[in-house]
mmCIF file of C-alpha atoms in Angstrom:
data_model
loop_
_atom_site.group_PDB
_atom_site.id
_atom_site.type_symbol
_atom_site.label_atom_id
_atom_site.label_comp_id
_atom_site.label_asym_id
_atom_site.label_seq_id
_atom_site.Cartn_x
_atom_site.Cartn_y
_atom_site.Cartn_z
ATOM 1 C CA UNK A 1 -41.436 10.842 -89.851
ATOM 2 C CA UNK A 2 -41.386 14.302 -88.300
ATOM 3 C CA UNK A 3 -39.123 14.715 -85.253
ATOM 4 C CA UNK A 4 -40.368 16.401 -82.075
ATOM 5 C CA UNK A 5 -37.101 18.273 -81.574
ATOM 6 C CA UNK A 6 -33.636 18.456 -83.165
ATOM 7 C CA UNK A 7 -30.278 18.697 -81.379
ATOM 8 C CA UNK A 8 -27.871 20.222 -83.873
ATOM 9 C CA UNK A 9 -24.114 20.598 -83.797
ATOM 10 C CA UNK A 10 -22.803 23.686 -85.562
ATOM 11 C CA UNK A 11 -19.586 22.053 -86.787
ATOM 12 C CA UNK A 12 -20.242 19.137 -89.133
ATOM 13 C CA UNK A 13 -18.508 17.779 -92.237
ATOM 14 C CA UNK A 14 -19.891 19.222 -95.454
ATOM 15 C CA UNK A 15 -22.875 21.408 -94.578
ATOM 16 C CA UNK A 16 -22.590 23.115 -91.184
ATOM 17 C CA UNK A 17 -25.373 23.202 -88.618
ATOM 18 C CA UNK A 18 -26.409 26.780 -89.315
ATOM 19 C CA UNK A 19 -27.113 26.088 -93.005
ATOM 20 C CA UNK A 20 -28.795 22.776 -92.122
ATOM 21 C CA UNK A 21 -31.130 24.612 -89.751
ATOM 22 C CA UNK A 22 -31.959 27.238 -92.363
ATOM 23 C CA UNK A 23 -32.877 24.499 -94.852
ATOM 24 C CA UNK A 24 -35.053 22.732 -92.317
ATOM 25 C CA UNK A 25 -36.904 25.971 -91.599
ATOM 26 C CA UNK A 26 -37.520 26.408 -95.334
ATOM 27 C CA UNK A 27 -39.467 23.101 -95.455
ATOM 28 C CA UNK A 28 -43.074 23.778 -94.382
ATOM 29 C CA UNK A 29 -43.728 20.320 -92.889
ATOM 30 C CA UNK A 30 -40.772 20.563 -90.461
ATOM 31 C CA UNK A 31 -40.432 24.336 -90.058
ATOM 32 C CA UNK A 32 -42.262 24.160 -86.705
ATOM 33 C CA UNK A 33 -39.789 21.658 -85.185
ATOM 34 C CA UNK A 34 -37.605 23.371 -82.538
ATOM 35 C CA UNK A 35 -33.841 23.190 -83.120
ATOM 36 C CA UNK A 36 -31.380 23.399 -80.208
ATOM 37 C CA UNK A 37 -27.747 24.013 -81.095
ATOM 38 C CA UNK A 38 -25.380 21.937 -78.958
ATOM 39 C CA UNK A 39 -21.846 22.870 -79.941
ATOM 40 C CA UNK A 40 -18.360 23.844 -78.873
ATOM 41 C CA UNK A 41 -18.650 27.236 -80.618
ATOM 42 C CA UNK A 42 -19.240 29.606 -77.744
ATOM 43 C CA UNK A 43 -18.426 33.047 -79.194
ATOM 44 C CA UNK A 44 -21.203 35.639 -79.196
ATOM 45 C CA UNK A 45 -21.198 35.826 -82.980
ATOM 46 C CA UNK A 46 -21.749 32.051 -83.185
ATOM 47 C CA UNK A 47 -24.670 32.209 -80.757
ATOM 48 C CA UNK A 48 -26.196 35.031 -82.833
ATOM 49 C CA UNK A 49 -25.751 32.957 -86.004
ATOM 50 C CA UNK A 50 -27.552 30.053 -84.367
ATOM 51 C CA UNK A 51 -30.604 32.116 -83.464
ATOM 52 C CA UNK A 52 -30.570 33.877 -86.844
ATOM 53 C CA UNK A 53 -30.652 30.462 -88.551
ATOM 54 C CA UNK A 54 -33.867 29.597 -86.704
ATOM 55 C CA UNK A 55 -32.653 27.844 -83.547
ATOM 56 C CA UNK A 56 -34.712 28.185 -80.375
ATOM 57 C CA UNK A 57 -31.789 27.631 -77.996
ATOM 58 C CA UNK A 58 -27.995 27.435 -77.967
ATOM 59 C CA UNK A 59 -26.072 25.240 -75.521
ATOM 60 C CA UNK A 60 -22.273 25.431 -75.412
ATOM 61 C CA UNK A 61 -20.126 22.404 -74.656
ATOM 62 C CA UNK A 62 -19.218 20.936 -72.210
ATOM 63 C CA UNK A 63 -22.838 19.891 -71.796
ATOM 64 C CA UNK A 64 -24.494 19.639 -68.378
ATOM 65 C CA UNK A 65 -26.985 16.782 -69.013
ATOM 66 C CA UNK A 66 -29.589 17.850 -66.439
ATOM 67 C CA UNK A 67 -29.616 21.404 -67.832
ATOM 68 C CA UNK A 68 -29.926 20.147 -71.411
ATOM 69 C CA UNK A 69 -32.810 17.829 -70.512
ATOM 70 C CA UNK A 70 -34.592 20.709 -68.752
ATOM 71 C CA UNK A 71 -34.225 22.878 -71.868
ATOM 72 C CA UNK A 72 -35.508 20.056 -74.076
ATOM 73 C CA UNK A 73 -38.576 19.599 -71.863
ATOM 74 C CA UNK A 74 -39.379 23.318 -71.995
ATOM 75 C CA UNK A 75 -39.045 23.593 -75.770
ATOM 76 C CA UNK A 76 -40.991 20.368 -76.328
ATOM 77 C CA UNK A 77 -43.833 21.672 -74.166
ATOM 78 C CA UNK A 78 -43.942 24.983 -76.047
ATOM 79 C CA UNK A 79 -43.815 23.250 -79.430
ATOM 80 C CA UNK A 80 -46.595 20.835 -78.498
ATOM 81 C CA UNK A 81 -48.737 23.685 -77.228
ATOM 82 C CA UNK A 82 -48.331 25.499 -80.540
ATOM 83 C CA UNK A 83 -49.054 22.329 -82.496
ATOM 84 C CA UNK A 84 -52.159 21.654 -80.389
ATOM 85 C CA UNK A 85 -53.439 25.140 -81.133
ATOM 86 C CA UNK A 86 -52.904 24.647 -84.861
ATOM 87 C CA UNK A 87 -54.492 21.195 -84.737
ATOM 88 C CA UNK A 88 -57.531 22.747 -83.064
ATOM 89 C CA UNK A 89 -57.738 25.295 -85.856
ATOM 90 C CA UNK A 90 -57.433 22.508 -88.430
ATOM 91 C CA UNK A 91 -60.242 20.559 -86.768
ATOM 92 C CA UNK A 92 -62.633 23.521 -86.940
ATOM 93 C CA UNK A 93 -62.346 23.574 -90.730
ATOM 94 C CA UNK A 94 -61.411 27.247 -90.730
ATOM 95 C CA UNK A 95 -59.523 28.823 -93.604
ATOM 96 C CA UNK A 96 -56.771 30.478 -91.562
ATOM 97 C CA UNK A 97 -53.198 31.342 -92.477
ATOM 98 C CA UNK A 98 -50.286 33.320 -91.095
ATOM 99 C CA UNK A 99 -47.939 35.448 -93.192
ATOM 100 C CA UNK A 100 -44.986 37.694 -92.520
ATOM 101 C CA UNK A 101 -44.849 41.404 -93.338
ATOM 102 C CA UNK A 102 -43.993 40.646 -96.972
ATOM 103 C CA UNK A 103 -47.119 38.459 -97.337
ATOM 104 C CA UNK A 104 -44.976 35.293 -97.397
ATOM 105 C CA UNK A 105 -46.805 32.249 -96.053
ATOM 106 C CA UNK A 106 -45.625 30.975 -92.652
ATOM 107 C CA UNK A 107 -48.322 28.349 -92.007
ATOM 108 C CA UNK A 108 -51.926 27.596 -92.830
ATOM 109 C CA UNK A 109 -54.722 25.219 -91.974
ATOM 110 C CA UNK A 110 -55.275 22.428 -94.514
ATOM 111 C CA UNK A 111 -58.457 24.117 -95.718
ATOM 112 C CA UNK A 112 -56.657 27.374 -96.481
ATOM 113 C CA UNK A 113 -53.771 25.465 -98.065
ATOM 114 C CA UNK A 114 -56.110 23.645 -100.436
ATOM 115 C CA UNK A 115 -57.865 26.869 -101.459
ATOM 116 C CA UNK A 116 -54.577 28.691 -102.055
ATOM 117 C CA UNK A 117 -53.168 25.787 -104.070
ATOM 118 C CA UNK A 118 -56.297 25.800 -106.233
ATOM 119 C CA UNK A 119 -56.253 29.575 -106.589
ATOM 120 C CA UNK A 120 -52.564 29.794 -107.496
ATOM 121 C CA UNK A 121 -51.804 26.524 -109.347
ATOM 122 C CA UNK A 122 -48.432 27.670 -110.695
ATOM 123 C CA UNK A 123 -47.225 28.075 -107.096
ATOM 124 C CA UNK A 124 -48.331 24.631 -105.945
ATOM 125 C CA UNK A 125 -45.561 22.292 -104.854
ATOM 126 C CA UNK A 126 -45.261 18.543 -105.194
ATOM 127 C CA UNK A 127 -45.420 17.633 -101.511
ATOM 128 C CA UNK A 128 -47.448 14.585 -100.565
ATOM 129 C CA UNK A 129 -50.765 15.101 -98.765
ATOM 130 C CA UNK A 130 -50.642 15.236 -94.993
ATOM 131 C CA UNK A 131 -47.152 16.699 -94.692
ATOM 132 C CA UNK A 132 -48.393 19.611 -92.629
ATOM 133 C CA UNK A 133 -49.581 23.162 -93.227
ATOM 134 C CA UNK A 134 -48.732 24.656 -96.607
ATOM 135 C CA UNK A 135 -47.134 21.401 -97.785
ATOM 136 C CA UNK A 136 -49.033 21.691 -101.060
ATOM 137 C CA UNK A 137 -47.468 25.044 -101.869
ATOM 138 C CA UNK A 138 -43.960 25.776 -103.010
ATOM 139 C CA UNK A 139 -41.534 26.919 -100.319
ATOM 140 C CA UNK A 140 -41.542 30.699 -99.987
ATOM 141 C CA UNK A 141 -45.083 31.068 -101.413
ATOM 142 C CA UNK A 142 -46.118 34.731 -101.349
ATOM 143 C CA UNK A 143 -49.556 36.258 -101.715
ATOM 144 C CA UNK A 144 -48.128 39.023 -103.895
ATOM 145 C CA UNK A 145 -47.215 42.719 -103.774
ATOM 146 C CA UNK A 146 -50.825 43.873 -103.448
ATOM 147 C CA UNK A 147 -51.223 41.904 -100.222
ATOM 148 C CA UNK A 148 -47.849 43.116 -98.947
ATOM 149 C CA UNK A 149 -48.886 46.739 -99.520
ATOM 150 C CA UNK A 150 -52.242 46.119 -97.809
ATOM 151 C CA UNK A 151 -50.418 44.784 -94.734
ATOM 152 C CA UNK A 152 -47.786 47.528 -94.729
ATOM 153 C CA UNK A 153 -49.976 50.635 -95.018
ATOM 154 C CA UNK A 154 -50.912 51.681 -91.458
ATOM 155 C CA UNK A 155 -54.542 50.875 -90.703
ATOM 156 C CA UNK A 156 -55.368 49.510 -94.183
ATOM 157 C CA UNK A 157 -55.712 45.857 -93.172
ATOM 158 C CA UNK A 158 -57.603 46.802 -90.004
ATOM 159 C CA UNK A 159 -60.027 48.977 -91.979
ATOM 160 C CA UNK A 160 -61.245 46.554 -94.635
ATOM 161 C CA UNK A 161 -60.588 43.127 -96.179
ATOM 162 C CA UNK A 162 -58.557 42.728 -99.359
ATOM 163 C CA UNK A 163 -59.971 41.017 -102.447
ATOM 164 C CA UNK A 164 -57.405 39.357 -104.699
ATOM 165 C CA UNK A 165 -58.033 38.147 -108.236
ATOM 166 C CA UNK A 166 -56.518 34.672 -108.611
ATOM 167 C CA UNK A 167 -54.878 32.711 -111.403
ATOM 168 C CA UNK A 168 -57.625 30.118 -111.591
ATOM 169 C CA UNK A 169 -60.313 32.762 -112.024
ATOM 170 C CA UNK A 170 -62.562 34.397 -109.464
ATOM 171 C CA UNK A 171 -61.171 35.912 -106.307
ATOM 172 C CA UNK A 172 -60.274 35.282 -102.685
ATOM 173 C CA UNK A 173 -60.714 37.664 -99.793
ATOM 174 C CA UNK A 174 -58.256 38.189 -96.949
ATOM 175 C CA UNK A 175 -59.444 39.498 -93.584
ATOM 176 C CA UNK A 176 -57.064 40.495 -90.804
ATOM 177 C CA UNK A 177 -57.634 38.509 -87.600
ATOM 178 C CA UNK A 178 -54.682 39.862 -85.626
ATOM 179 C CA UNK A 179 -50.966 40.479 -85.495
ATOM 180 C CA UNK A 180 -49.440 37.637 -83.477
ATOM 181 C CA UNK A 181 -45.939 39.097 -83.336
ATOM 182 C CA UNK A 182 -43.602 41.541 -85.027
ATOM 183 C CA UNK A 183 -43.620 39.432 -88.191
ATOM 184 C CA UNK A 184 -46.530 36.989 -87.932
ATOM 185 C CA UNK A 185 -49.941 38.143 -89.128
ATOM 186 C CA UNK A 186 -53.043 35.953 -88.854
ATOM 187 C CA UNK A 187 -55.540 36.143 -91.731
ATOM 188 C CA UNK A 188 -58.828 34.491 -92.641
ATOM 189 C CA UNK A 189 -59.328 33.342 -96.221
ATOM 190 C CA UNK A 190 -62.790 33.387 -97.777
ATOM 191 C CA UNK A 191 -64.192 33.216 -101.273
ATOM 192 C CA UNK A 192 -64.046 36.683 -102.734
ATOM 193 C CA UNK A 193 -66.106 38.406 -105.357
ATOM 194 C CA UNK A 194 -64.955 41.106 -107.721
ATOM 195 C CA UNK A 195 -67.850 43.291 -106.660
ATOM 196 C CA UNK A 196 -68.999 46.729 -107.686
ATOM 197 C CA UNK A 197 -68.382 49.721 -105.426
ATOM 198 C CA UNK A 198 -72.105 49.888 -104.677
ATOM 199 C CA UNK A 199 -72.054 46.282 -103.466
ATOM 200 C CA UNK A 200 -69.141 46.989 -101.147
ATOM 201 C CA UNK A 201 -70.959 49.939 -99.590
ATOM 202 C CA UNK A 202 -74.183 47.969 -99.234
ATOM 203 C CA UNK A 203 -72.441 45.113 -97.440
ATOM 204 C CA UNK A 204 -70.320 47.397 -95.256
ATOM 205 C CA UNK A 205 -73.159 49.569 -93.950
ATOM 206 C CA UNK A 206 -76.307 47.468 -94.339
ATOM 207 C CA UNK A 207 -77.765 49.739 -96.994
ATOM 208 C CA UNK A 208 -80.401 49.014 -99.599
ATOM 209 C CA UNK A 209 -79.290 48.789 -103.226
ATOM 210 C CA UNK A 210 -80.592 52.291 -103.954
ATOM 211 C CA UNK A 211 -79.043 53.778 -100.804
ATOM 212 C CA UNK A 212 -75.661 52.329 -101.754
ATOM 213 C CA UNK A 213 -75.916 53.975 -105.189
ATOM 214 C CA UNK A 214 -76.755 57.319 -103.584
ATOM 215 C CA UNK A 215 -73.875 57.019 -101.101
ATOM 216 C CA UNK A 216 -71.444 56.256 -103.922
ATOM 217 C CA UNK A 217 -72.331 59.520 -105.621
ATOM 218 C CA UNK A 218 -72.178 61.386 -102.293
ATOM 219 C CA UNK A 219 -68.641 60.022 -101.913
ATOM 220 C CA UNK A 220 -67.897 61.369 -105.391
ATOM 221 C CA UNK A 221 -68.921 64.851 -104.279
ATOM 222 C CA UNK A 222 -72.224 65.134 -106.148
ATOM 223 C CA UNK A 223 -75.045 67.241 -104.626
ATOM 224 C CA UNK A 224 -78.497 65.737 -104.196
ATOM 225 C CA UNK A 225 -80.014 67.397 -107.256
ATOM 226 C CA UNK A 226 -77.282 65.997 -109.494
ATOM 227 C CA UNK A 227 -77.633 62.544 -107.928
ATOM 228 C CA UNK A 228 -81.362 62.719 -108.654
ATOM 229 C CA UNK A 229 -80.646 63.402 -112.315
ATOM 230 C CA UNK A 230 -78.022 60.630 -112.585
ATOM 231 C CA UNK A 231 -80.251 57.999 -110.964
ATOM 232 C CA UNK A 232 -83.440 59.372 -112.519
ATOM 233 C CA UNK A 233 -85.071 59.885 -109.154
ATOM 234 C CA UNK A 234 -87.078 62.686 -107.642
ATOM 235 C CA UNK A 235 -85.102 65.239 -105.627
ATOM 236 C CA UNK A 236 -87.179 64.590 -102.494
ATOM 237 C CA UNK A 237 -86.570 60.832 -102.835
ATOM 238 C CA UNK A 238 -82.818 61.392 -102.883
ATOM 239 C CA UNK A 239 -83.114 63.655 -99.830
ATOM 240 C CA UNK A 240 -84.871 60.840 -97.925
ATOM 241 C CA UNK A 241 -82.231 58.305 -98.997
ATOM 242 C CA UNK A 242 -79.474 60.619 -97.760
ATOM 243 C CA UNK A 243 -81.216 61.050 -94.392
ATOM 244 C CA UNK A 244 -81.486 57.272 -93.948
ATOM 245 C CA UNK A 245 -77.849 56.830 -94.994
ATOM 246 C CA UNK A 246 -76.732 59.331 -92.341
ATOM 247 C CA UNK A 247 -78.700 57.419 -89.717
ATOM 248 C CA UNK A 248 -77.233 54.045 -90.718
ATOM 249 C CA UNK A 249 -73.678 55.376 -90.807
ATOM 250 C CA UNK A 250 -74.132 57.313 -87.543
ATOM 251 C CA UNK A 251 -73.011 60.610 -89.107
ATOM 252 C CA UNK A 252 -74.514 64.076 -89.363
ATOM 253 C CA UNK A 253 -73.215 65.466 -92.633
ATOM 254 C CA UNK A 254 -72.108 64.609 -96.177
ATOM 255 C CA UNK A 255 -68.413 65.019 -95.434
ATOM 256 C CA UNK A 256 -68.467 62.366 -92.701
ATOM 257 C CA UNK A 257 -70.566 60.014 -94.849
ATOM 258 C CA UNK A 258 -68.195 60.418 -97.788
ATOM 259 C CA UNK A 259 -65.186 59.791 -95.550
ATOM 260 C CA UNK A 260 -66.627 56.487 -94.288
ATOM 261 C CA UNK A 261 -67.522 55.385 -97.815
ATOM 262 C CA UNK A 262 -64.064 56.196 -99.170
ATOM 263 C CA UNK A 263 -62.487 54.289 -96.289
ATOM 264 C CA UNK A 264 -64.364 51.153 -97.363
ATOM 265 C CA UNK A 265 -63.665 51.642 -101.069
ATOM 266 C CA UNK A 266 -59.991 52.291 -100.401
ATOM 267 C CA UNK A 267 -59.610 48.832 -98.823
ATOM 268 C CA UNK A 268 -60.985 46.783 -101.729
#
């Protein structure tokens, strides 16, 4: 069974409370359970250790029962609110997950968990079904350095989704939903395709297949007459494609069009 809340003493025989809390937080199916330290260690450094280990509160002995019960009620209410929100996400069937700044998984909906476990089979754990978000993945599962770089580069994740090739073949795509805190980033997981640059531009700007080809060469610095030769089109036809591309992108010149195209291609 999964507890609603844990009251933890810091001083215990064998493993102390701080290490016990750290190990609990490393287990995905109980990581969300709030831990309150209730101990005789009252020094500032001990309180800091308690919060660093993952505790949500620290109560020094002697205990005042009414105060402790009030703290328990508050933390239970917050925990249940968070769990209700995640349950609502689970019920919608959405492929959502949260990671930290190093692309390490914090939690996920069951749908995202199943897709990640299938995509990265060597990282799948042995947890039984129904043990909570990310239970099917090994503790500390990480999306990889490419995802970490995508999240770390200013504006990269906001500009375009990231497509990752996966162990099982194919690809998955990560889209930034929002940054929930200093180290909790919400992502949406969808089936990805290892697409051509032209396909990325077509999808990003609503272009035709031919317009996306023309824009790709504009982004590569080619003038219209050269693009006409490469694509075996008439010069006037390329001119018309470029005019329509400018209108769809909302720009007035080649430099601005190329900049928008490169922004999309840089986020693949």
